[in-house]
mmCIF file of C-alpha atoms in Angstrom:
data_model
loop_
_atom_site.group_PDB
_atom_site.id
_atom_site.type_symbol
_atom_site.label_atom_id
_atom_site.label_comp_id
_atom_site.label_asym_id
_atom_site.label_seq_id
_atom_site.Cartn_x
_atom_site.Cartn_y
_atom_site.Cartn_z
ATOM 1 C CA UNK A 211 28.788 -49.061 228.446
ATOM 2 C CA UNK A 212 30.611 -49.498 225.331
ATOM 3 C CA UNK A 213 28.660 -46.473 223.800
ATOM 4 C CA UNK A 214 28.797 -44.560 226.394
ATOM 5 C CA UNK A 215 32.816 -44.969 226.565
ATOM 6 C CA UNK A 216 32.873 -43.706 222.579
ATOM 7 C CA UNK A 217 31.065 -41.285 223.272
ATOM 8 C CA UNK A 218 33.624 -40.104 226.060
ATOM 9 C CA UNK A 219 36.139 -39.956 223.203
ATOM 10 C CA UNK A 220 34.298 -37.782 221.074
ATOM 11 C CA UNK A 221 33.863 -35.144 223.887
ATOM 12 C CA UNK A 222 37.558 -35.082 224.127
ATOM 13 C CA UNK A 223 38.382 -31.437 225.468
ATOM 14 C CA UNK A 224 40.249 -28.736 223.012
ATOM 15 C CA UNK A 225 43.363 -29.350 225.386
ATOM 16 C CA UNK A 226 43.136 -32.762 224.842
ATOM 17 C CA UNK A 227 42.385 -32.748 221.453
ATOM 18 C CA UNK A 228 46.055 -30.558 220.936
ATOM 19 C CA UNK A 229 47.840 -32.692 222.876
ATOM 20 C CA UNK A 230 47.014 -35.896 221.213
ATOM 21 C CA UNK A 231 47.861 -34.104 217.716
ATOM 22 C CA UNK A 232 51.262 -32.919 218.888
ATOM 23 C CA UNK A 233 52.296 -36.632 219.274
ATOM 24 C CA UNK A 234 52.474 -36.589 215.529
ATOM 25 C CA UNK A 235 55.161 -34.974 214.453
ATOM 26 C CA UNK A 236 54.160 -33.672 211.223
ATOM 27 C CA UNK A 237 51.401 -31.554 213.214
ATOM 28 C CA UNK A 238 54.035 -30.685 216.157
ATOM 29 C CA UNK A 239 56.840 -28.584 213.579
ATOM 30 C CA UNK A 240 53.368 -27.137 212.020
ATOM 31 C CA UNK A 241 52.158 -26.088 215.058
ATOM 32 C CA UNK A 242 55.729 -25.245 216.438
ATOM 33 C CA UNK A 243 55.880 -22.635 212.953
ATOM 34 C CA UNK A 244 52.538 -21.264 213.553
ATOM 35 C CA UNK A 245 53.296 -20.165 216.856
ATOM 36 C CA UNK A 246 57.226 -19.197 216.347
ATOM 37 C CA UNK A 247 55.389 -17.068 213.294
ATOM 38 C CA UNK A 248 52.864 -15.589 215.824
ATOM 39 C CA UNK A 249 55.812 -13.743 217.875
ATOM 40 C CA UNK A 250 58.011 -12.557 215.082
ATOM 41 C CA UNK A 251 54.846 -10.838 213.582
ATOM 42 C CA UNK A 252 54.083 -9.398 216.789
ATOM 43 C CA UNK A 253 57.078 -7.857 217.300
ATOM 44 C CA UNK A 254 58.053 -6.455 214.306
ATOM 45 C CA UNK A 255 54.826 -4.659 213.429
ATOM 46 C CA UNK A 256 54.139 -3.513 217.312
ATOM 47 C CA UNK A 257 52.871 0.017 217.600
ATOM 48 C CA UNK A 258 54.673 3.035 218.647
ATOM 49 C CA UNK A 259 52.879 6.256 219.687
ATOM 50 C CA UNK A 260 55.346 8.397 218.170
ATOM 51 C CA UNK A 261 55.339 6.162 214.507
ATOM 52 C CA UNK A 262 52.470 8.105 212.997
ATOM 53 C CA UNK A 263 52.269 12.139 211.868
ATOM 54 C CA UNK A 264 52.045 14.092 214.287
ATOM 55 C CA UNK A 265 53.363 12.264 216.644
ATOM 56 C CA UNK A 266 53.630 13.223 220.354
ATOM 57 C CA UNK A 267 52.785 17.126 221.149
ATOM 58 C CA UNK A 268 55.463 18.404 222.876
ATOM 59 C CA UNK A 269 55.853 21.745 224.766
ATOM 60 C CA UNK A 270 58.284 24.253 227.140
ATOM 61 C CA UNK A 271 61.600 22.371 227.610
ATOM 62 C CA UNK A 272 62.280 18.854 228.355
ATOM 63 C CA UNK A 273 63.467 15.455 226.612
ATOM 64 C CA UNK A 274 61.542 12.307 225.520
ATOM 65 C CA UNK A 275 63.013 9.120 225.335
ATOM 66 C CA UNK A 276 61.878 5.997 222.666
ATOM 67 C CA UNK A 277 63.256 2.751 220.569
ATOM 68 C CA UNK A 278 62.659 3.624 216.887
ATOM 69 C CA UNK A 279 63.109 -0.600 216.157
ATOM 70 C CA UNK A 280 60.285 -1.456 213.930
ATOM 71 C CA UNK A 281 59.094 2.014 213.093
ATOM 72 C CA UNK A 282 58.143 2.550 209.784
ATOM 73 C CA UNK A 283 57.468 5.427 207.039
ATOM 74 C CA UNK A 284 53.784 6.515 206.207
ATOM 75 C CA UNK A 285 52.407 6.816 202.783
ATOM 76 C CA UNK A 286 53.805 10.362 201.188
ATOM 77 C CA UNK A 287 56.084 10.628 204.327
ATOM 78 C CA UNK A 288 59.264 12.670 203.423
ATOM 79 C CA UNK A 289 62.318 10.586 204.036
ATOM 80 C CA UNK A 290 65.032 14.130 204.232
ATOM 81 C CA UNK A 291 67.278 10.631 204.840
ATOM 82 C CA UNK A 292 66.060 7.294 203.662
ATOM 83 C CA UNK A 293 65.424 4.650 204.236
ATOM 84 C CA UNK A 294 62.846 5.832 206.752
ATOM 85 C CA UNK A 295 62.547 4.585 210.337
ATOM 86 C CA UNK A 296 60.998 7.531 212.471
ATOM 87 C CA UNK A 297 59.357 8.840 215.136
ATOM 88 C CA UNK A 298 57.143 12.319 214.710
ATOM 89 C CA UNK A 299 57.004 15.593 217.490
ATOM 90 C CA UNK A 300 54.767 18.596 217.207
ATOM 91 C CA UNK A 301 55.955 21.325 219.098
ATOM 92 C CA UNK A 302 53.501 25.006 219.063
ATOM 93 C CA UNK A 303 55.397 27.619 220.750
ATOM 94 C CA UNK A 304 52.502 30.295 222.655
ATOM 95 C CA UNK A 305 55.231 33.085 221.578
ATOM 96 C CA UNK A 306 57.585 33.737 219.357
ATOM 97 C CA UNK A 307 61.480 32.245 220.283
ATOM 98 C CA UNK A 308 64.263 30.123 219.909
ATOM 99 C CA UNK A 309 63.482 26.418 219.755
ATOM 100 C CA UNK A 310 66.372 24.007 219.734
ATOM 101 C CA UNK A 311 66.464 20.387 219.473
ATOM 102 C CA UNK A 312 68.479 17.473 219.636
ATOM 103 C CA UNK A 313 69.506 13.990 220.432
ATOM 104 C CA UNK A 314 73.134 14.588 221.779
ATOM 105 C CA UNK A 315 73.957 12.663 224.440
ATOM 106 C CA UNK A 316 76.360 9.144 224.383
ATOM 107 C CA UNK A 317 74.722 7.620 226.940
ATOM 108 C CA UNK A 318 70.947 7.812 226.264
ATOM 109 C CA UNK A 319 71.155 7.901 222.437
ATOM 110 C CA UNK A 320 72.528 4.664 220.788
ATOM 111 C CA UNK A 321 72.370 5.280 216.439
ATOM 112 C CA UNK A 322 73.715 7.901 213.952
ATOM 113 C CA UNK A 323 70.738 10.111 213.796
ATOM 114 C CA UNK A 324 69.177 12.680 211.592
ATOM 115 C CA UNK A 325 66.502 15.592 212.353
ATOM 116 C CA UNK A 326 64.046 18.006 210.313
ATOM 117 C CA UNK A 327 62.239 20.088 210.808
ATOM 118 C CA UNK A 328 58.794 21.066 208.895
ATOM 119 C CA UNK A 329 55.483 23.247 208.535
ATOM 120 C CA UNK A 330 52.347 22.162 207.392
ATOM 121 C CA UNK A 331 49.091 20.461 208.432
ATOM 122 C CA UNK A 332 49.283 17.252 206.596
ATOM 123 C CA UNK A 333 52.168 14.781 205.151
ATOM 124 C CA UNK A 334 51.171 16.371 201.983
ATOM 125 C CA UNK A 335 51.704 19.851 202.509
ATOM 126 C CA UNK A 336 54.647 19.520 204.824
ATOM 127 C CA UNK A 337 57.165 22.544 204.256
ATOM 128 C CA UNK A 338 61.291 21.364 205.310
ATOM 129 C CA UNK A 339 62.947 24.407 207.117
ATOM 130 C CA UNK A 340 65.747 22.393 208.266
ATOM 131 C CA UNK A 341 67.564 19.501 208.458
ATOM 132 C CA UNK A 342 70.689 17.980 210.438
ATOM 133 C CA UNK A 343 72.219 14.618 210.447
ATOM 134 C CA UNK A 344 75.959 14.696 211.839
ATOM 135 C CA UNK A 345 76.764 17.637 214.941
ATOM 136 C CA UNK A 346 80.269 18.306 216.246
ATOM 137 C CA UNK A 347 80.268 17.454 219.491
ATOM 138 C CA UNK A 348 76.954 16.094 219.684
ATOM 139 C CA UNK A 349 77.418 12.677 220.761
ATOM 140 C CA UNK A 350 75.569 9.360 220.050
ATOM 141 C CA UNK A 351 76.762 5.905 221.221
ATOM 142 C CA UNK A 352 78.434 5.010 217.832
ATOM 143 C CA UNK A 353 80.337 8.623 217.424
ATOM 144 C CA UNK A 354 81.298 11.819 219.281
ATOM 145 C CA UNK A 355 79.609 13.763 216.198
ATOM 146 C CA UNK A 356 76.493 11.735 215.090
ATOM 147 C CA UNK A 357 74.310 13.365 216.940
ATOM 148 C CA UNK A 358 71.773 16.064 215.613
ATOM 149 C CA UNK A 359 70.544 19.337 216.409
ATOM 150 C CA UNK A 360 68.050 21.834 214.625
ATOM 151 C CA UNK A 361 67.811 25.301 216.000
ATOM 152 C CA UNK A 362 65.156 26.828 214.751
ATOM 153 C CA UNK A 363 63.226 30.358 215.063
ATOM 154 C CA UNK A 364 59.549 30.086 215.655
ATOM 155 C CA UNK A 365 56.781 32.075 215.699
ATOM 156 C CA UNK A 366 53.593 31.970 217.840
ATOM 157 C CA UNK A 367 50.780 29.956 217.263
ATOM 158 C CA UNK A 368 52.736 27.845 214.760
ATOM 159 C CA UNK A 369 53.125 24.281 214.369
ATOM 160 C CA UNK A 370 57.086 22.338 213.935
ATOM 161 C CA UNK A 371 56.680 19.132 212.668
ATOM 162 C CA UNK A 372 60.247 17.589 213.768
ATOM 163 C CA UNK A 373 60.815 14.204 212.487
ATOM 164 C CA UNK A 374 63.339 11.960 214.215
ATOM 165 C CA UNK A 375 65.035 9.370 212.163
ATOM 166 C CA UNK A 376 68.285 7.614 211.381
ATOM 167 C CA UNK A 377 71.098 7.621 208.951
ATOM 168 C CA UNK A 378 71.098 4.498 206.563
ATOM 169 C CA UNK A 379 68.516 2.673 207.884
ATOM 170 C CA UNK A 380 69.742 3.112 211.717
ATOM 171 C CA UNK A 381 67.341 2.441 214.599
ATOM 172 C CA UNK A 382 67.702 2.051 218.329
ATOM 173 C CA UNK A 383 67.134 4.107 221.990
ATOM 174 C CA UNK A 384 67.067 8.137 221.659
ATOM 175 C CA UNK A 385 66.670 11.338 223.465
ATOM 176 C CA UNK A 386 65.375 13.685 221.925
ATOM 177 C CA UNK A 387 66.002 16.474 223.650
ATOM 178 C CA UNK A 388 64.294 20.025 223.592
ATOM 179 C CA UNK A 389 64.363 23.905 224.544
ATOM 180 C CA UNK A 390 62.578 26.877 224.066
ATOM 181 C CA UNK A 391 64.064 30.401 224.928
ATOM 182 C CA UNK A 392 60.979 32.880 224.232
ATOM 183 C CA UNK A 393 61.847 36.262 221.880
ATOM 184 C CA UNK A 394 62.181 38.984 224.441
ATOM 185 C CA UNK A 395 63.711 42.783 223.798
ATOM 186 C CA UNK A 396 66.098 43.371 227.130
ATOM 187 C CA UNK A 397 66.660 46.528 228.122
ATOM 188 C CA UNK A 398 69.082 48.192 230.658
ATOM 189 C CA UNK A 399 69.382 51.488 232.224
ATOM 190 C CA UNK A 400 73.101 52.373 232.644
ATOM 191 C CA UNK A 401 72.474 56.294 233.000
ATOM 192 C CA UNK A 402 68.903 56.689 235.295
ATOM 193 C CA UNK A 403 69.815 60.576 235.518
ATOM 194 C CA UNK A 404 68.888 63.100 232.683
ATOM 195 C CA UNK A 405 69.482 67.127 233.340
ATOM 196 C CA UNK A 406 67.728 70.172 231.570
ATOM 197 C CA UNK A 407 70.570 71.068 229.400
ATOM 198 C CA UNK A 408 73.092 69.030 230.882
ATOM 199 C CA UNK A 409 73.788 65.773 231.420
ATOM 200 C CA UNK A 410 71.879 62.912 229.143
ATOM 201 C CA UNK A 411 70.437 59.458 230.583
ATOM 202 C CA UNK A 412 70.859 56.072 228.634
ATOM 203 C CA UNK A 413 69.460 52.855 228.310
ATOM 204 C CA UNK A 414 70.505 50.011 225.936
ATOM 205 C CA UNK A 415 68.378 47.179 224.116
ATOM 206 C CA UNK A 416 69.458 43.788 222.705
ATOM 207 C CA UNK A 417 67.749 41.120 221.711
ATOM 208 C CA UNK A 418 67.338 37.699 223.502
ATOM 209 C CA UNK A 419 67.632 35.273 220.614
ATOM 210 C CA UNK A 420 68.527 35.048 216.746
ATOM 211 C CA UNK A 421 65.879 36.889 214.919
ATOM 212 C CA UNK A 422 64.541 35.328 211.965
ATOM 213 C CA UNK A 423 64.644 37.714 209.859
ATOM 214 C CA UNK A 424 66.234 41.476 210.188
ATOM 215 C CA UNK A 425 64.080 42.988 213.259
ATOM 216 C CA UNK A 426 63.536 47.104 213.719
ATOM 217 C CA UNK A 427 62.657 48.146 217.295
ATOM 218 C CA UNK A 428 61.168 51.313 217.255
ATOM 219 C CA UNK A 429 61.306 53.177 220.410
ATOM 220 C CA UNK A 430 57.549 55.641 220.869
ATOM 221 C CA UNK A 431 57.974 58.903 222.444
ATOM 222 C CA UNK A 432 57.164 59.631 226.219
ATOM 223 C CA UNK A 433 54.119 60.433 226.679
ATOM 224 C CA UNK A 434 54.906 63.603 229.352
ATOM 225 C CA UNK A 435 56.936 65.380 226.606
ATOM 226 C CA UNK A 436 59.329 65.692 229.227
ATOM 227 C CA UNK A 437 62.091 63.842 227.448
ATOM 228 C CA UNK A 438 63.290 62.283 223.745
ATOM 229 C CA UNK A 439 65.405 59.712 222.677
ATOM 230 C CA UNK A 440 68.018 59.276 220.123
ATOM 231 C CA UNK A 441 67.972 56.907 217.824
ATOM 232 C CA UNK A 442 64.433 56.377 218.018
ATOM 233 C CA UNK A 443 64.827 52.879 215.706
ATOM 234 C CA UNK A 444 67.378 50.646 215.703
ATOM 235 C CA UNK A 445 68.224 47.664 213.644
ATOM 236 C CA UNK A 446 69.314 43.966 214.413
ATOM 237 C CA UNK A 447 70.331 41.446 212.073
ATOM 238 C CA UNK A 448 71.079 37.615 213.017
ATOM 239 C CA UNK A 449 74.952 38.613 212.624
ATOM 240 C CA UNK A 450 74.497 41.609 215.771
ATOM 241 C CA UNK A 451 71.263 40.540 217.502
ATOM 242 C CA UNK A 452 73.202 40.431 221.075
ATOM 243 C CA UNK A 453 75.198 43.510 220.245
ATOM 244 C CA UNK A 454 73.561 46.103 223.193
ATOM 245 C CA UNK A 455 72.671 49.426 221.212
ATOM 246 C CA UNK A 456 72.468 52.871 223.272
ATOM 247 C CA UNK A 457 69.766 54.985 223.389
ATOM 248 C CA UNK A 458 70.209 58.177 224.575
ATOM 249 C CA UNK A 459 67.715 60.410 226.605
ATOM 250 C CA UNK A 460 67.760 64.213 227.126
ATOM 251 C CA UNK A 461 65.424 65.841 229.132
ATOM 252 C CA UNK A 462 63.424 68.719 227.013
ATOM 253 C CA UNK A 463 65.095 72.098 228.112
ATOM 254 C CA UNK A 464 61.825 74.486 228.534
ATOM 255 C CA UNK A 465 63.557 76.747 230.688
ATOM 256 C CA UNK A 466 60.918 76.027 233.932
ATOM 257 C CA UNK A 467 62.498 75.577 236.800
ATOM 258 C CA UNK A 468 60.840 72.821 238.027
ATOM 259 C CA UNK A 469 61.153 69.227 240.303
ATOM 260 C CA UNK A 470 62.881 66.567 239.412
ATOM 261 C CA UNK A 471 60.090 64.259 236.932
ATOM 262 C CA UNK A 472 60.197 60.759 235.541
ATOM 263 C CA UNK A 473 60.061 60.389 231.993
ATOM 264 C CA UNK A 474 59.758 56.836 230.454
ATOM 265 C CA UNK A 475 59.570 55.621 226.500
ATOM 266 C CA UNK A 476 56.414 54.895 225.274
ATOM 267 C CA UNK A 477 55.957 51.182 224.129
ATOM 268 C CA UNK A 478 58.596 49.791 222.473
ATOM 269 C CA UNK A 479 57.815 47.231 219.245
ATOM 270 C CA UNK A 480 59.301 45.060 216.912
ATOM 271 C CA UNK A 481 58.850 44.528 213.335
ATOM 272 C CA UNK A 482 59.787 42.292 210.390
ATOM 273 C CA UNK A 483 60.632 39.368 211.679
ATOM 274 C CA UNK A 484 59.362 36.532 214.888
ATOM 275 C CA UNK A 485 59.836 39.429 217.070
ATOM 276 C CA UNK A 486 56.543 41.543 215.224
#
């Protein structure tokens, strides 16, 4: 019996085992540091989906919310505003646009933040086009201007690497807020009535959003002959982009008397700029 009871002893369950070592008290603060250790290292090194190039793929218009506490720069990351602490968006548009973003907003943004903007397929070869770290009136928890916003004119097919970080080593909840307003040519009729040698029709075209570069819209001919158009190119520049320009049409006088017709332009393009 008295072998049988040692043996009892030495099967002692891990459980057990810790229990009986924790009545020491040299083992208790050692274990007691081990585990205290165990959750500070877990919580400063947890993962975030948006830590690590490229980050989340965005698209359209919307907002995505995150905690940059405990995110951390990448080897050859570009710190536009170290230290670095951010999160990473890639945003493709299908067309050509306007792309703005953003992390105004007091109540779901809580740090001074910064934003740029860059090409490129690789942390290497990353390209800035733009950067932004206070906005008037784009607010942030800490100040009515330390928000920031990046507007920036994209082209089709194109990726925007937009890295969200903050100023002096700031981290906390953000909203980083997005919107995409696609490169369109608008035009109006404000004369739909054009007379053999008489009265002319009009139309006017302006363009939806901030070219990147100056933008020529060249307006084809109609393809009935019944009608041309004056000035047959016209010229925007980011200074008078949504400045409607006229285009006149007079009907061809061939000196037929015939019905009334419908003339329209032939396509109208753009060239040298996010609107080709």
């Amino acid at each position: 019996m008295k072998y049988l009871g040692q043996n009892k002893k030495r099967r002692l369950g891990a459980v057990q085992v810790m229990e009986q070592l924790l009545r020491l008290p040299r083992v208790r603060a050692f274990f007691a540091v081990l585990i205290l250790g165990s959750t500070f290292f877990g919580a400063t090194v947890a993962a975030h989906a948006l830590d690590n190039f490229p980050g989340a793929t965005i698209s359209g218009s919307g907002a995505i919310s995150g905690n940059t506490t405990g995110a951390t720069a990448e080897i050859g990351e570009p710190g536009t505003f170290t230290p670095i602490n951010s999160f990473w968006y890639t945003y493709t548009p299908a067309t050509a646009g306007t792309l703005v973003v953003q992390t105004c907003g007091a109540a779901v943004t809580s740090y001074d933040t910064t934003l740029a903007a860059y090409t490129g397929a690789t942390l290497a070869t990353l390209v800035l086009i733009q950067q932004n770290d206070d906005t008037a009136g784009c607010a942030t928890a800490v100040n009515a201007g330390y928000g920031s916003r990046l507007t920036l004119q994209v082209t089709a097919g194109t990726a925007y690497r937009i890295q969200l970080d903050g100023y002096s080593n700031a981290v906390g909840t953000s909203s980083l807020q997005y919107a995409f307003t696609p490169a369109a040519i608008n035009v109006a009729v404000t004369s739909a009535t054009a007379t053999e040698g008489g009265t002319n029709g009009a139309f006017t075209v302006v363009l939806a959003t901030v070219p990147s570069a100056t933008t020529t819209i060249t307006i084809n001919p109609d393809a009935s002959g019944q009608c041309t158009f004056a000035p047959t190119t016209l010229t925007f520049t980011t200074a008078n982009y949504n400045v409607a320009q006229t285009v006149t049409v007079t009907a061809v006088n061939d000196l037929i008397a015939e019905a009334a017709t419908t003339c329209t332009t032939g396509a109208i393009t753009a060239a040298g700029s996010n609107y080709s």
